[in-house]
PDB file of C-alpha atoms in Angstrom:
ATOM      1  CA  UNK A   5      74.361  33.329   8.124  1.00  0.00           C
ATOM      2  CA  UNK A   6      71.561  32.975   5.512  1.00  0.00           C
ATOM      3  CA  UNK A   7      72.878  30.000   2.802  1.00  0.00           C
ATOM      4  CA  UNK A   8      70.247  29.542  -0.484  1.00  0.00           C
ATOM      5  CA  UNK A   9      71.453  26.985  -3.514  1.00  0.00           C
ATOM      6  CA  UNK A  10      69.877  25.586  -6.178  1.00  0.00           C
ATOM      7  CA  UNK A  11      69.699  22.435  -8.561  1.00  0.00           C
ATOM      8  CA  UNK A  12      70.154  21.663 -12.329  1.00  0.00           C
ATOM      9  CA  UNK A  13      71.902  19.623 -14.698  1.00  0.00           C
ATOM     10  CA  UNK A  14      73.911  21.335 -17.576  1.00  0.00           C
ATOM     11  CA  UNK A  15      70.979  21.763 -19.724  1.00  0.00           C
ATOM     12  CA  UNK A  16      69.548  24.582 -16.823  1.00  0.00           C
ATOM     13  CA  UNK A  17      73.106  26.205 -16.655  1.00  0.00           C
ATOM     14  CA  UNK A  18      71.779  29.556 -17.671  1.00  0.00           C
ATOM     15  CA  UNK A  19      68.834  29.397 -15.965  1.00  0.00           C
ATOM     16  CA  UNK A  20      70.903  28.861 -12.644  1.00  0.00           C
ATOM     17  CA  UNK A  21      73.428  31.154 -13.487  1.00  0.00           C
ATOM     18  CA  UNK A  22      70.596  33.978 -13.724  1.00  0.00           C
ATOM     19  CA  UNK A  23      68.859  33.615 -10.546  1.00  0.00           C
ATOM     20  CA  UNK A  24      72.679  33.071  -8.931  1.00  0.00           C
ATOM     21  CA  UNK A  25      72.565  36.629 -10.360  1.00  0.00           C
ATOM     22  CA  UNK A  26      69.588  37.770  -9.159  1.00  0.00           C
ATOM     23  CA  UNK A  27      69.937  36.668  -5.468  1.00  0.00           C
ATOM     24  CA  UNK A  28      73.245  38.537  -5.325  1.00  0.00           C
ATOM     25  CA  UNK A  29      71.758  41.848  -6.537  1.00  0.00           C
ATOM     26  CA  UNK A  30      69.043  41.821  -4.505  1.00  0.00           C
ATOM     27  CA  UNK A  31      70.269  39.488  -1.236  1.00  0.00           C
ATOM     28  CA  UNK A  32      74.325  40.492  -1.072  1.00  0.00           C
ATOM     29  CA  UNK A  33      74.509  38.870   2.243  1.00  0.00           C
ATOM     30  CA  UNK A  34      73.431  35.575   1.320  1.00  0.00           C
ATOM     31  CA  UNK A  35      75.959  32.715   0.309  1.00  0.00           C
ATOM     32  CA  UNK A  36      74.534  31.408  -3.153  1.00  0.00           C
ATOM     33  CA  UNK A  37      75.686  27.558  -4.592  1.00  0.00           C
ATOM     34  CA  UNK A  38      74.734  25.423  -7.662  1.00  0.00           C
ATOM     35  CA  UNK A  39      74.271  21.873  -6.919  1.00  0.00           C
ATOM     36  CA  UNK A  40      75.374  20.267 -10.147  1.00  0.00           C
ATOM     37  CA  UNK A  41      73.955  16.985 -10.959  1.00  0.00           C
ATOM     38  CA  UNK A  42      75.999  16.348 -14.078  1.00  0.00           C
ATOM     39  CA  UNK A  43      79.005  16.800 -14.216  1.00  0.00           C
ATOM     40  CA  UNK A  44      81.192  20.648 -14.907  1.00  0.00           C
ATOM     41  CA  UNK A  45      83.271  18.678 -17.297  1.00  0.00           C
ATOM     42  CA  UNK A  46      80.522  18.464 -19.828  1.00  0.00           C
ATOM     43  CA  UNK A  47      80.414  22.369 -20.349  1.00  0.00           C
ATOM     44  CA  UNK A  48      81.999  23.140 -23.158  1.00  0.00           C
ATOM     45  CA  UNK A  49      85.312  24.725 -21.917  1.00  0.00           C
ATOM     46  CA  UNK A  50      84.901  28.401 -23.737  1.00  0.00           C
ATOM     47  CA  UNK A  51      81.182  28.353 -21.362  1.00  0.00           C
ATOM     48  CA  UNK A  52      82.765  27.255 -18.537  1.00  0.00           C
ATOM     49  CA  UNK A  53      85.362  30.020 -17.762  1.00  0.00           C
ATOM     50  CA  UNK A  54      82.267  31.837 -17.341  1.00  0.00           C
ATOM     51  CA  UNK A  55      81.410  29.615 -14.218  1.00  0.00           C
ATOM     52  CA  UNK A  56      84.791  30.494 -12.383  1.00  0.00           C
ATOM     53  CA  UNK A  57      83.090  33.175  -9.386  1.00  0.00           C
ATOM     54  CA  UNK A  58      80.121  31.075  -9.161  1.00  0.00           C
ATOM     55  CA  UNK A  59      80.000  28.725  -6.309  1.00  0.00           C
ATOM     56  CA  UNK A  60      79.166  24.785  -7.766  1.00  0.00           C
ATOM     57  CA  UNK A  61      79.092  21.498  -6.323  1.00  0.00           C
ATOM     58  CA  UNK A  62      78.923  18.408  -8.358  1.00  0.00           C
ATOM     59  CA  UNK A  63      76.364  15.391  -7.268  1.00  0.00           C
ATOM     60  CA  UNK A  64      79.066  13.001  -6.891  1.00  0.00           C
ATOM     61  CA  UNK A  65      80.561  15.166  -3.910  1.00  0.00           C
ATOM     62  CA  UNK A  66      77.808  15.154  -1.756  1.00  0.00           C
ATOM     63  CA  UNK A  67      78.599  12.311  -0.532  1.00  0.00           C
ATOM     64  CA  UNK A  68      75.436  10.286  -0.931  1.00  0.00           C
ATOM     65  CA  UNK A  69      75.153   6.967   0.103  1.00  0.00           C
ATOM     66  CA  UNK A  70      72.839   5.679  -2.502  1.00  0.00           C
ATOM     67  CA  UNK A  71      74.425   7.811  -5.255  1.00  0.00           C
ATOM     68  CA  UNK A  72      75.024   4.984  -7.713  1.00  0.00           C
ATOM     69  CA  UNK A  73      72.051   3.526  -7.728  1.00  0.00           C
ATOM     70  CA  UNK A  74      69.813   7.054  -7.818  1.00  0.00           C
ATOM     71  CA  UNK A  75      72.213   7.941 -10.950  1.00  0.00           C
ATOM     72  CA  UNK A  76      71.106   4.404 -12.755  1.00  0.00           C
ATOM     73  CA  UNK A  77      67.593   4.747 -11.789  1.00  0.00           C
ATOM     74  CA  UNK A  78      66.332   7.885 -11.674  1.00  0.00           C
ATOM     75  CA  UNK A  79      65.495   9.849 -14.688  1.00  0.00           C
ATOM     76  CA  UNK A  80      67.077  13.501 -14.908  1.00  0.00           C
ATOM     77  CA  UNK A  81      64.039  14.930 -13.162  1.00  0.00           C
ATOM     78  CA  UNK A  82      63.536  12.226 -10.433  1.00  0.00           C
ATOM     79  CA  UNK A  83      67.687  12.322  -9.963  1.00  0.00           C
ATOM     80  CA  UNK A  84      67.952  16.241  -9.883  1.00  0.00           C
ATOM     81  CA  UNK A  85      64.667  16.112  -7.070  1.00  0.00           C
ATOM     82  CA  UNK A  86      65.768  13.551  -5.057  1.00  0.00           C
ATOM     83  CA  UNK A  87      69.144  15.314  -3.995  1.00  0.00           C
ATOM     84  CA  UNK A  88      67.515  18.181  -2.806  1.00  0.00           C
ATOM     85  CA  UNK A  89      67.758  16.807   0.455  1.00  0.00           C
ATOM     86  CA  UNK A  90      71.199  15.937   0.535  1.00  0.00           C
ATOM     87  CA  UNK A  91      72.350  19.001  -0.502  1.00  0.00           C
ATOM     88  CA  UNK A  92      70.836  20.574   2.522  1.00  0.00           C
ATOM     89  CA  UNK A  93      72.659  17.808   4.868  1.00  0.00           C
ATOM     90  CA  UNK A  94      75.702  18.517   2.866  1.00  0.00           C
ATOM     91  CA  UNK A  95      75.532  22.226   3.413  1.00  0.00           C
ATOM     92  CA  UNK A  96      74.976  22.444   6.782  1.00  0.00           C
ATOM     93  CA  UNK A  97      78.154  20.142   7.466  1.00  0.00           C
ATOM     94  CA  UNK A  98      80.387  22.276   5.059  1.00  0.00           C
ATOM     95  CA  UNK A  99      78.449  25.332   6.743  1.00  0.00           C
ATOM     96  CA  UNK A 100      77.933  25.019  10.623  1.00  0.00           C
ATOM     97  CA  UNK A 101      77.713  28.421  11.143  1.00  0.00           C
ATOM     98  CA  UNK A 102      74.594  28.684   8.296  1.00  0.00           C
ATOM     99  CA  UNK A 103      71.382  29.639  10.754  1.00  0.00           C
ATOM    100  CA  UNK A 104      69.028  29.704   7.174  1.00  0.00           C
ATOM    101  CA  UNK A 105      69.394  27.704   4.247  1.00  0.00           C
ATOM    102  CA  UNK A 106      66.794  28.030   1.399  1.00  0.00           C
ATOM    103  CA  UNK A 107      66.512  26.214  -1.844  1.00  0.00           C
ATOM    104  CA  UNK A 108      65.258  27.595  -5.385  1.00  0.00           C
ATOM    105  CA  UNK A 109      64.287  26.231  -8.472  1.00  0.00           C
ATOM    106  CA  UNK A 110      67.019  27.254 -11.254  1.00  0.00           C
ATOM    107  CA  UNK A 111      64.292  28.419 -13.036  1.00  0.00           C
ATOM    108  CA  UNK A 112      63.340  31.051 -10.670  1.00  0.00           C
ATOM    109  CA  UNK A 113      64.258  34.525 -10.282  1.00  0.00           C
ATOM    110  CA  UNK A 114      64.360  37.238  -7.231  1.00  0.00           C
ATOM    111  CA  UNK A 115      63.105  40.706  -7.343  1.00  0.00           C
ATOM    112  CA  UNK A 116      63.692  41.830  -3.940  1.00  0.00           C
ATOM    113  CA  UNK A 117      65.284  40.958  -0.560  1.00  0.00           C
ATOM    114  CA  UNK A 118      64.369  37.712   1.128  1.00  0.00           C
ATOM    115  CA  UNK A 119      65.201  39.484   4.391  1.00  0.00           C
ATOM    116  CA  UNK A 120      61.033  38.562   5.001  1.00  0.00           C
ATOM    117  CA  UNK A 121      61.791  34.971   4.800  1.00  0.00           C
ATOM    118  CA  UNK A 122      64.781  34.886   6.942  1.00  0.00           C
ATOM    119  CA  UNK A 123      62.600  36.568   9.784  1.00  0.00           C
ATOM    120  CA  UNK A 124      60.114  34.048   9.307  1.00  0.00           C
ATOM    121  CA  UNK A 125      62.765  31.530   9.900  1.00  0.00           C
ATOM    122  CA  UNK A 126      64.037  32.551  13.260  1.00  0.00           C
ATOM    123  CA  UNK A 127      60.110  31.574  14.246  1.00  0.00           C
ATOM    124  CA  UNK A 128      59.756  28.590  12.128  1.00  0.00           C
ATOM    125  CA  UNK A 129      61.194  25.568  11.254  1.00  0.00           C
ATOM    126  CA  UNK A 130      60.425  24.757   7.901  1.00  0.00           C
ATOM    127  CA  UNK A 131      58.660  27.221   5.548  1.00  0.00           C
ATOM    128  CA  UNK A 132      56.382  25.477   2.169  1.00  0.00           C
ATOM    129  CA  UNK A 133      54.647  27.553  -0.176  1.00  0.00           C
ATOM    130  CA  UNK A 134      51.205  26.416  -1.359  1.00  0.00           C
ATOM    131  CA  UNK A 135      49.904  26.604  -5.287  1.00  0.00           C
ATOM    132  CA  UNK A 136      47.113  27.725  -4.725  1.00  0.00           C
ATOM    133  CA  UNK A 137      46.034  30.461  -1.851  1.00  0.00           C
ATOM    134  CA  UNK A 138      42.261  30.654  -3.145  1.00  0.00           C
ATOM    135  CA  UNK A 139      39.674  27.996  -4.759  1.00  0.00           C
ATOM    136  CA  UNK A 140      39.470  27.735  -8.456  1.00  0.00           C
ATOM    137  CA  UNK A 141      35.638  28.501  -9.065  1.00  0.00           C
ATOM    138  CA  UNK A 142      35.629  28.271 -12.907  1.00  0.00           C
ATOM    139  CA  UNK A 143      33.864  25.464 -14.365  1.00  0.00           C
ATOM    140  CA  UNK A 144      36.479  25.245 -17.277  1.00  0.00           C
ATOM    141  CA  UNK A 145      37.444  21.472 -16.727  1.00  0.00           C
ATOM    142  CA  UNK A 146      39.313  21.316 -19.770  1.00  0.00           C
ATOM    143  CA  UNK A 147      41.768  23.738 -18.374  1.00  0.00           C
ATOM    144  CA  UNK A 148      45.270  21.619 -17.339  1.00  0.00           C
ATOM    145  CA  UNK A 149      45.669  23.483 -14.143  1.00  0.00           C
ATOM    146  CA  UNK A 150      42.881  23.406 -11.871  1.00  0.00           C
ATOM    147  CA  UNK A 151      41.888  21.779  -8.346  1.00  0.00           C
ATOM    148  CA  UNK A 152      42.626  18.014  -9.164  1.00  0.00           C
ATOM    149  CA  UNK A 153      46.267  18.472 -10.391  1.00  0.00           C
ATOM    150  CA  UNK A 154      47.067  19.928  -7.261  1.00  0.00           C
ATOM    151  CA  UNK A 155      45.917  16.856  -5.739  1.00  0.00           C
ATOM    152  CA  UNK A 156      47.392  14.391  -7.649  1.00  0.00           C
ATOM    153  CA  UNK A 157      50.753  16.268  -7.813  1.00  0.00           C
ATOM    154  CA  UNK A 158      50.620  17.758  -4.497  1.00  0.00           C
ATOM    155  CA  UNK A 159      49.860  20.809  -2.237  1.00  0.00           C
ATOM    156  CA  UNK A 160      53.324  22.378  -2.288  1.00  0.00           C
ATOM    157  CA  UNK A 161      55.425  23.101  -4.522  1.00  0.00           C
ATOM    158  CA  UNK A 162      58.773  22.635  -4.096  1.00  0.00           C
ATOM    159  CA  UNK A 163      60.540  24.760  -6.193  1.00  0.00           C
ATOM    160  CA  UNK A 164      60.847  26.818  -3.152  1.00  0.00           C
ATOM    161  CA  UNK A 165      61.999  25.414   0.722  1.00  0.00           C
ATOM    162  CA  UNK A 166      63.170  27.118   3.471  1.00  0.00           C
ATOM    163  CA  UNK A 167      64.532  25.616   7.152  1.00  0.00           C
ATOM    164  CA  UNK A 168      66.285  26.792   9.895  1.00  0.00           C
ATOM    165  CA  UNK A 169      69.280  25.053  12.078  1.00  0.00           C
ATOM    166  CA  UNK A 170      67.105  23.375  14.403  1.00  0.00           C
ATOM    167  CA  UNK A 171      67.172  19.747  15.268  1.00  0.00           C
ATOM    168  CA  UNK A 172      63.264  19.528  14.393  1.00  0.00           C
ATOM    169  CA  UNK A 173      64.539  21.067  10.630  1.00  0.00           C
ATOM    170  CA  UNK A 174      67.096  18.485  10.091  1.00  0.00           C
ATOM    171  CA  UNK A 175      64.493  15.730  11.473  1.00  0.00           C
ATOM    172  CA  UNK A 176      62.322  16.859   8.517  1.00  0.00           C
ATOM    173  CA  UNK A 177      65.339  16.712   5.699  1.00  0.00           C
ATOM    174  CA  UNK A 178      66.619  13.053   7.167  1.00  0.00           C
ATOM    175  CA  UNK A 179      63.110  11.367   6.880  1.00  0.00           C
ATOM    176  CA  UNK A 180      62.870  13.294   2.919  1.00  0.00           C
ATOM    177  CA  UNK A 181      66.238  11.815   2.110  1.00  0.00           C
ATOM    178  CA  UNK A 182      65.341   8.513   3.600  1.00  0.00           C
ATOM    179  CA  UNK A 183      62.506   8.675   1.419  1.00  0.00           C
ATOM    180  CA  UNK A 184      63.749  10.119  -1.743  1.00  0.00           C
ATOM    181  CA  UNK A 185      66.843   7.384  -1.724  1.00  0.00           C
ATOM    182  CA  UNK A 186      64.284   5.045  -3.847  1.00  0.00           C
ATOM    183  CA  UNK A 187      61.164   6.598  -3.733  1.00  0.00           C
ATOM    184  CA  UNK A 188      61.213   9.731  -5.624  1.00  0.00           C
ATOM    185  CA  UNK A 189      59.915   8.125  -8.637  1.00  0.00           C
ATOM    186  CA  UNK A 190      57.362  10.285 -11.137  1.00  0.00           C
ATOM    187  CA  UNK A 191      54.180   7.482 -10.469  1.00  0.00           C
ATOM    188  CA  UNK A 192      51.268   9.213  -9.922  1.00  0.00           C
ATOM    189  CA  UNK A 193      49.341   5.689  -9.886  1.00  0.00           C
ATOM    190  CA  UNK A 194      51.590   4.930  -6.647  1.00  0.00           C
ATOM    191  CA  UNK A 195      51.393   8.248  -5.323  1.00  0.00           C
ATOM    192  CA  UNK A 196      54.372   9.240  -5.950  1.00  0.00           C
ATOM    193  CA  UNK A 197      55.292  12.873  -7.922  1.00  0.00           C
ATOM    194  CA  UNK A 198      59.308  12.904  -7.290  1.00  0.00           C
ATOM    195  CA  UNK A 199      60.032  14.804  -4.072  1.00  0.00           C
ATOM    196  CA  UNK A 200      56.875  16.522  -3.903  1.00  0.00           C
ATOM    197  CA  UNK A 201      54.282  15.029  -3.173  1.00  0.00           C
ATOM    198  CA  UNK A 202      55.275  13.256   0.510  1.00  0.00           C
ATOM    199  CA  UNK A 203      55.544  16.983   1.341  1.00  0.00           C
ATOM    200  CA  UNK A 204      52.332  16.837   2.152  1.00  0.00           C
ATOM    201  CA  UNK A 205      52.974  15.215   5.094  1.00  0.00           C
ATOM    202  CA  UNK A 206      55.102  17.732   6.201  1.00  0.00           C
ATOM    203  CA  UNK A 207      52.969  20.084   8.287  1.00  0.00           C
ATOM    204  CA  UNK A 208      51.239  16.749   9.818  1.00  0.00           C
ATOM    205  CA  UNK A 209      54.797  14.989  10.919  1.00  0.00           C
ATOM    206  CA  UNK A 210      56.912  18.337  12.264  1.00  0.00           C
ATOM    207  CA  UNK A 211      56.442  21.182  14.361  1.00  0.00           C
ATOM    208  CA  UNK A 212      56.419  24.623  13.291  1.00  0.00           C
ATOM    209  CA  UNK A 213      55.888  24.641   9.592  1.00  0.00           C
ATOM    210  CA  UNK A 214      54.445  27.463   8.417  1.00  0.00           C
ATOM    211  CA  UNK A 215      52.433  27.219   5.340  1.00  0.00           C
ATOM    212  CA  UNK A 216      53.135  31.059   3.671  1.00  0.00           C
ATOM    213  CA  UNK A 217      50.340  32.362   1.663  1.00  0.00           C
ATOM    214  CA  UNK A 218      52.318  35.392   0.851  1.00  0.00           C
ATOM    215  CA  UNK A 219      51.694  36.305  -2.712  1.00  0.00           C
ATOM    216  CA  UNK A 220      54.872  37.193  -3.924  1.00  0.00           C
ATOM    217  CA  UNK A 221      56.341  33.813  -3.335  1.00  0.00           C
ATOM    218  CA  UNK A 222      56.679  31.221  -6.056  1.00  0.00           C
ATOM    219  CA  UNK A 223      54.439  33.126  -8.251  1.00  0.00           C
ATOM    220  CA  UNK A 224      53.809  30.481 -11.477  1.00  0.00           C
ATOM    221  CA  UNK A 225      51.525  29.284 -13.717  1.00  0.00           C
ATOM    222  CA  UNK A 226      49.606  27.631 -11.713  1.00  0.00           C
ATOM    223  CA  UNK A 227      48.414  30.156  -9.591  1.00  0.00           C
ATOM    224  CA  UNK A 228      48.085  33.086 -11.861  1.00  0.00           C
ATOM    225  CA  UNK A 229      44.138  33.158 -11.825  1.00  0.00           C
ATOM    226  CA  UNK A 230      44.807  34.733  -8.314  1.00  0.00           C
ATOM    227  CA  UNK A 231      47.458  37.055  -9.090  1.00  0.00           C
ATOM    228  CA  UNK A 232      48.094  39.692 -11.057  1.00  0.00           C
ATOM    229  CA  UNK A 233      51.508  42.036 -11.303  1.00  0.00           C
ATOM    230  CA  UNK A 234      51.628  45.742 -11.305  1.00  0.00           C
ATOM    231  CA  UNK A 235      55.076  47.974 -11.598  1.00  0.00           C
ATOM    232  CA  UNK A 236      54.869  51.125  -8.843  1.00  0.00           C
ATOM    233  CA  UNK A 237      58.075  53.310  -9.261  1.00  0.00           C
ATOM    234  CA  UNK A 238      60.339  50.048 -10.454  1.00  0.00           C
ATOM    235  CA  UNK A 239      59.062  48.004  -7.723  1.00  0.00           C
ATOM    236  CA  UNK A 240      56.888  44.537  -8.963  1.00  0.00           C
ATOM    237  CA  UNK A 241      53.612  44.483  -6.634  1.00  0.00           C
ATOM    238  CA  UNK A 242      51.658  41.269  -6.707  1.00  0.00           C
ATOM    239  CA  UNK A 243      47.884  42.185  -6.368  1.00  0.00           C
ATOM    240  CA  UNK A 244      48.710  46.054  -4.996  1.00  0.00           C
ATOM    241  CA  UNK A 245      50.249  44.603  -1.619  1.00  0.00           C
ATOM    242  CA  UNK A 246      52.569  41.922  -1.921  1.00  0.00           C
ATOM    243  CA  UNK A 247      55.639  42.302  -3.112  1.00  0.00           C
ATOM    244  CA  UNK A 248      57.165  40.023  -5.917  1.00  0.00           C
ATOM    245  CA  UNK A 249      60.027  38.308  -3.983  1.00  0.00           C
ATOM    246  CA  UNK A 250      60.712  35.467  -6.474  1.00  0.00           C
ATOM    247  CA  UNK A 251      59.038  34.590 -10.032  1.00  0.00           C
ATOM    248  CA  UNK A 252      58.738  30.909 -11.124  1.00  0.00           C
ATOM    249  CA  UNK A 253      59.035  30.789 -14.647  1.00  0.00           C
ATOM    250  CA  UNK A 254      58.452  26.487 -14.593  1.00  0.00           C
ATOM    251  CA  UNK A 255      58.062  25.061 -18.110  1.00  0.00           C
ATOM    252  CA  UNK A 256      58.405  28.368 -19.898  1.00  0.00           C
ATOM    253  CA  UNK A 257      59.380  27.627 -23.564  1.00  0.00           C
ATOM    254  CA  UNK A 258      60.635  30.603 -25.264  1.00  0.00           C
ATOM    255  CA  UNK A 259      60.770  29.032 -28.638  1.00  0.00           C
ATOM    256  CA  UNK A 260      56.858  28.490 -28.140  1.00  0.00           C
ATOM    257  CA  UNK A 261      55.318  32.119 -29.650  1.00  0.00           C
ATOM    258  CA  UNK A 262      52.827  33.584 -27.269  1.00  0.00           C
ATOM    259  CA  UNK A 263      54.080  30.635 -24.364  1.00  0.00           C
ATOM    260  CA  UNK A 264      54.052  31.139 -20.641  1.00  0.00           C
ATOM    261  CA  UNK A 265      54.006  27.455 -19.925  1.00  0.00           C
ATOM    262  CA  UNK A 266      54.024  24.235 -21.525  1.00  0.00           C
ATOM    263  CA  UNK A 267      51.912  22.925 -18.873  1.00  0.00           C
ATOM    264  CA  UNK A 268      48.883  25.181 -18.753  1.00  0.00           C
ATOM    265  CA  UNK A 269      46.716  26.445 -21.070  1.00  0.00           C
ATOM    266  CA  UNK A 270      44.296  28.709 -19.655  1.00  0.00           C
ATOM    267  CA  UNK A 271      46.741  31.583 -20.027  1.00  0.00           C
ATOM    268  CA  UNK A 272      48.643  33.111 -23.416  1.00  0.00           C
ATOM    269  CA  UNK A 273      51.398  35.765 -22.910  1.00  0.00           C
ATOM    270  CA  UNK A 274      49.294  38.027 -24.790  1.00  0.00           C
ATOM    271  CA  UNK A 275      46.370  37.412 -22.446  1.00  0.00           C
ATOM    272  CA  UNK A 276      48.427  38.994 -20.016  1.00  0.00           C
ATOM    273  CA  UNK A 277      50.177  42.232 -20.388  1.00  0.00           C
ATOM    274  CA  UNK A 278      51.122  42.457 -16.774  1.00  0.00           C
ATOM    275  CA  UNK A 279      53.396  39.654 -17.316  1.00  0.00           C
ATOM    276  CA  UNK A 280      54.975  40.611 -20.596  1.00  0.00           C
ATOM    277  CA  UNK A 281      57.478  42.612 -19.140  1.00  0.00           C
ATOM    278  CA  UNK A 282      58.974  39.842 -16.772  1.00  0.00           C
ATOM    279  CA  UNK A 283      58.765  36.828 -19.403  1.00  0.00           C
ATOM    280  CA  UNK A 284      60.663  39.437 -21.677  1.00  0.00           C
ATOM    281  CA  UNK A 285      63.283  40.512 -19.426  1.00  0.00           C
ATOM    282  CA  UNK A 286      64.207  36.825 -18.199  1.00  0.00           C
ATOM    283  CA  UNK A 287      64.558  35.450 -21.703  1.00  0.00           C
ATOM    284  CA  UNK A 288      66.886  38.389 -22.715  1.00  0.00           C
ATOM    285  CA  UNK A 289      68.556  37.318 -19.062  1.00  0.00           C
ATOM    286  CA  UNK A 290      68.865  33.796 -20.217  1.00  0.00           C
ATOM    287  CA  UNK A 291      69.730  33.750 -23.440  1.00  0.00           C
ATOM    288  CA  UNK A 292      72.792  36.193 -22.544  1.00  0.00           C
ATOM    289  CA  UNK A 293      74.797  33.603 -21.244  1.00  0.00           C
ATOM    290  CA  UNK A 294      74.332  30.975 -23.770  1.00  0.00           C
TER     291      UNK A 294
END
């Protein structure tokens, strides 16, 4: 049994609620939650009838430890990144029969089966996706993604993380809880970026990570100079071979004309008409539900 769940407070309802959507259409045999770290009560009540067949868990049910003090400290990003963790701990005790369990940014969506990633997962223990595949060679500097933010805010992102049931798995998501209890604090002049960046450690502390390079995985912003999207017959091909298994739409700002993210700047939406029709199609998604 395959079990994939995301993260948001109320303000990424919608976003959540669309890939919850998009997972079932294209993945009908996996078991989709929304880890809630707010509170459901805060909805307005004529929104949240529309939550009723969607499964959500609230923060305060996970039964964290430390909850108190991450809900004081942490800011919303550092508190909604520093349960990821815990969720995974608490679904695999409310789920002992789960095999899989993979987490997703709410403000991703899926274009095709993830059947390729649960393979991968009955070889592998833990599976990370990397920013970048390929070296930026530009000399553009002045560019906000390049090389150095990778480094400073680490060589995964983690918008995307799939493990298996395997002791060496839940090794991996006990030493990230341990750390993320106090430590997931955005302080880059610590070395600290939230959950991220001790991620890099991952592959170097546990066996069998893979590293997937596969190019229709966690497609973003930041690694669009090496990937471009093509439609063949209604399918989404990244590059002519890949195909486009989940779309990261991170710091897209629809109320920003001609925006694909608020943190680059090397790319307009008009500078790239094989995009259009994705950015298009997910705000129209979005905005539905609000």
């Amino acid at each position: 049994m395959t079990l994939a769940f995301t993260i948001c407070s109320n303000n990424y309802i919608s976003q959540a609620k669309a890939l919850a959507d998009s997972v079932k259409r294209h993945n009908p045999n996996i078991t989709f939650y929304i880890g809630l770290a707010d509170k459901l009560e805060k909805i307005p009540e004529v929104y949240r009838k529309d939550f009723e067949n969607y499964n959500i868990i609230e923060a305060k049910d996970l039964g964290i430890a430390n909850f108190n003090w991450m809900n004081s400290n942490y800011d919303i990003i550092e508190f909604n990144t520093a349960i990821k963790p815990y969720c995974f701990q608490y679904f695999f005790n409310k789920h002992p029969d789960s095999d899989k369990l993979i987490f997703l940014d709410p403000d991703i969506m899926i274009y095709d089966s993830l059947v390729s990633i649960e393979k991968k997962l009955t070889k592998h223990n833990v599976i990370l996706t990397p920013h970048l595949t390929q070296p930026i060679e530009d000399s553009r500097q002045d560019y906000t993604i390049h090389e150095h933010d990778m480094l400073n805010h680490g060589i995964f992102n983690l918008g995307f993380v799939a493990i298996n049931n395997s002791s060496e798995a839940k090794r991996f998501i006990s030493w990230w809880a341990e750390r993320l209890a106090e430590q997931c604090k955005h302080d880059l002049c610590n070395g600290l970026f939230v959950d991220q960046l001790w991620c890099n450690l991952v592959p170097c502390y546990f066996e069998n990570v893979l590293v997937d390079k596969h190019l229709g995985m966690n497609m973003a912003y930041w690694n669009l100079q090496e990937r471009v999207v093509t439609n063949e017959n209604g399918e989404y091909l990244v590059n002519g071979t890949d195909s486009l298994l989940f779309f990261h739409f991170s710091t897209f700002n629809p109320a920003i004309k001609d925006n694909i993210a608020t943190k680059q700047n090397r790319y307009k939406l008009s500078d790239r008409e094989d995009l259009q029709e994705l950015y298009k199609n997910y705000e129209e998604t979005v905005k539905s539900f609000l």
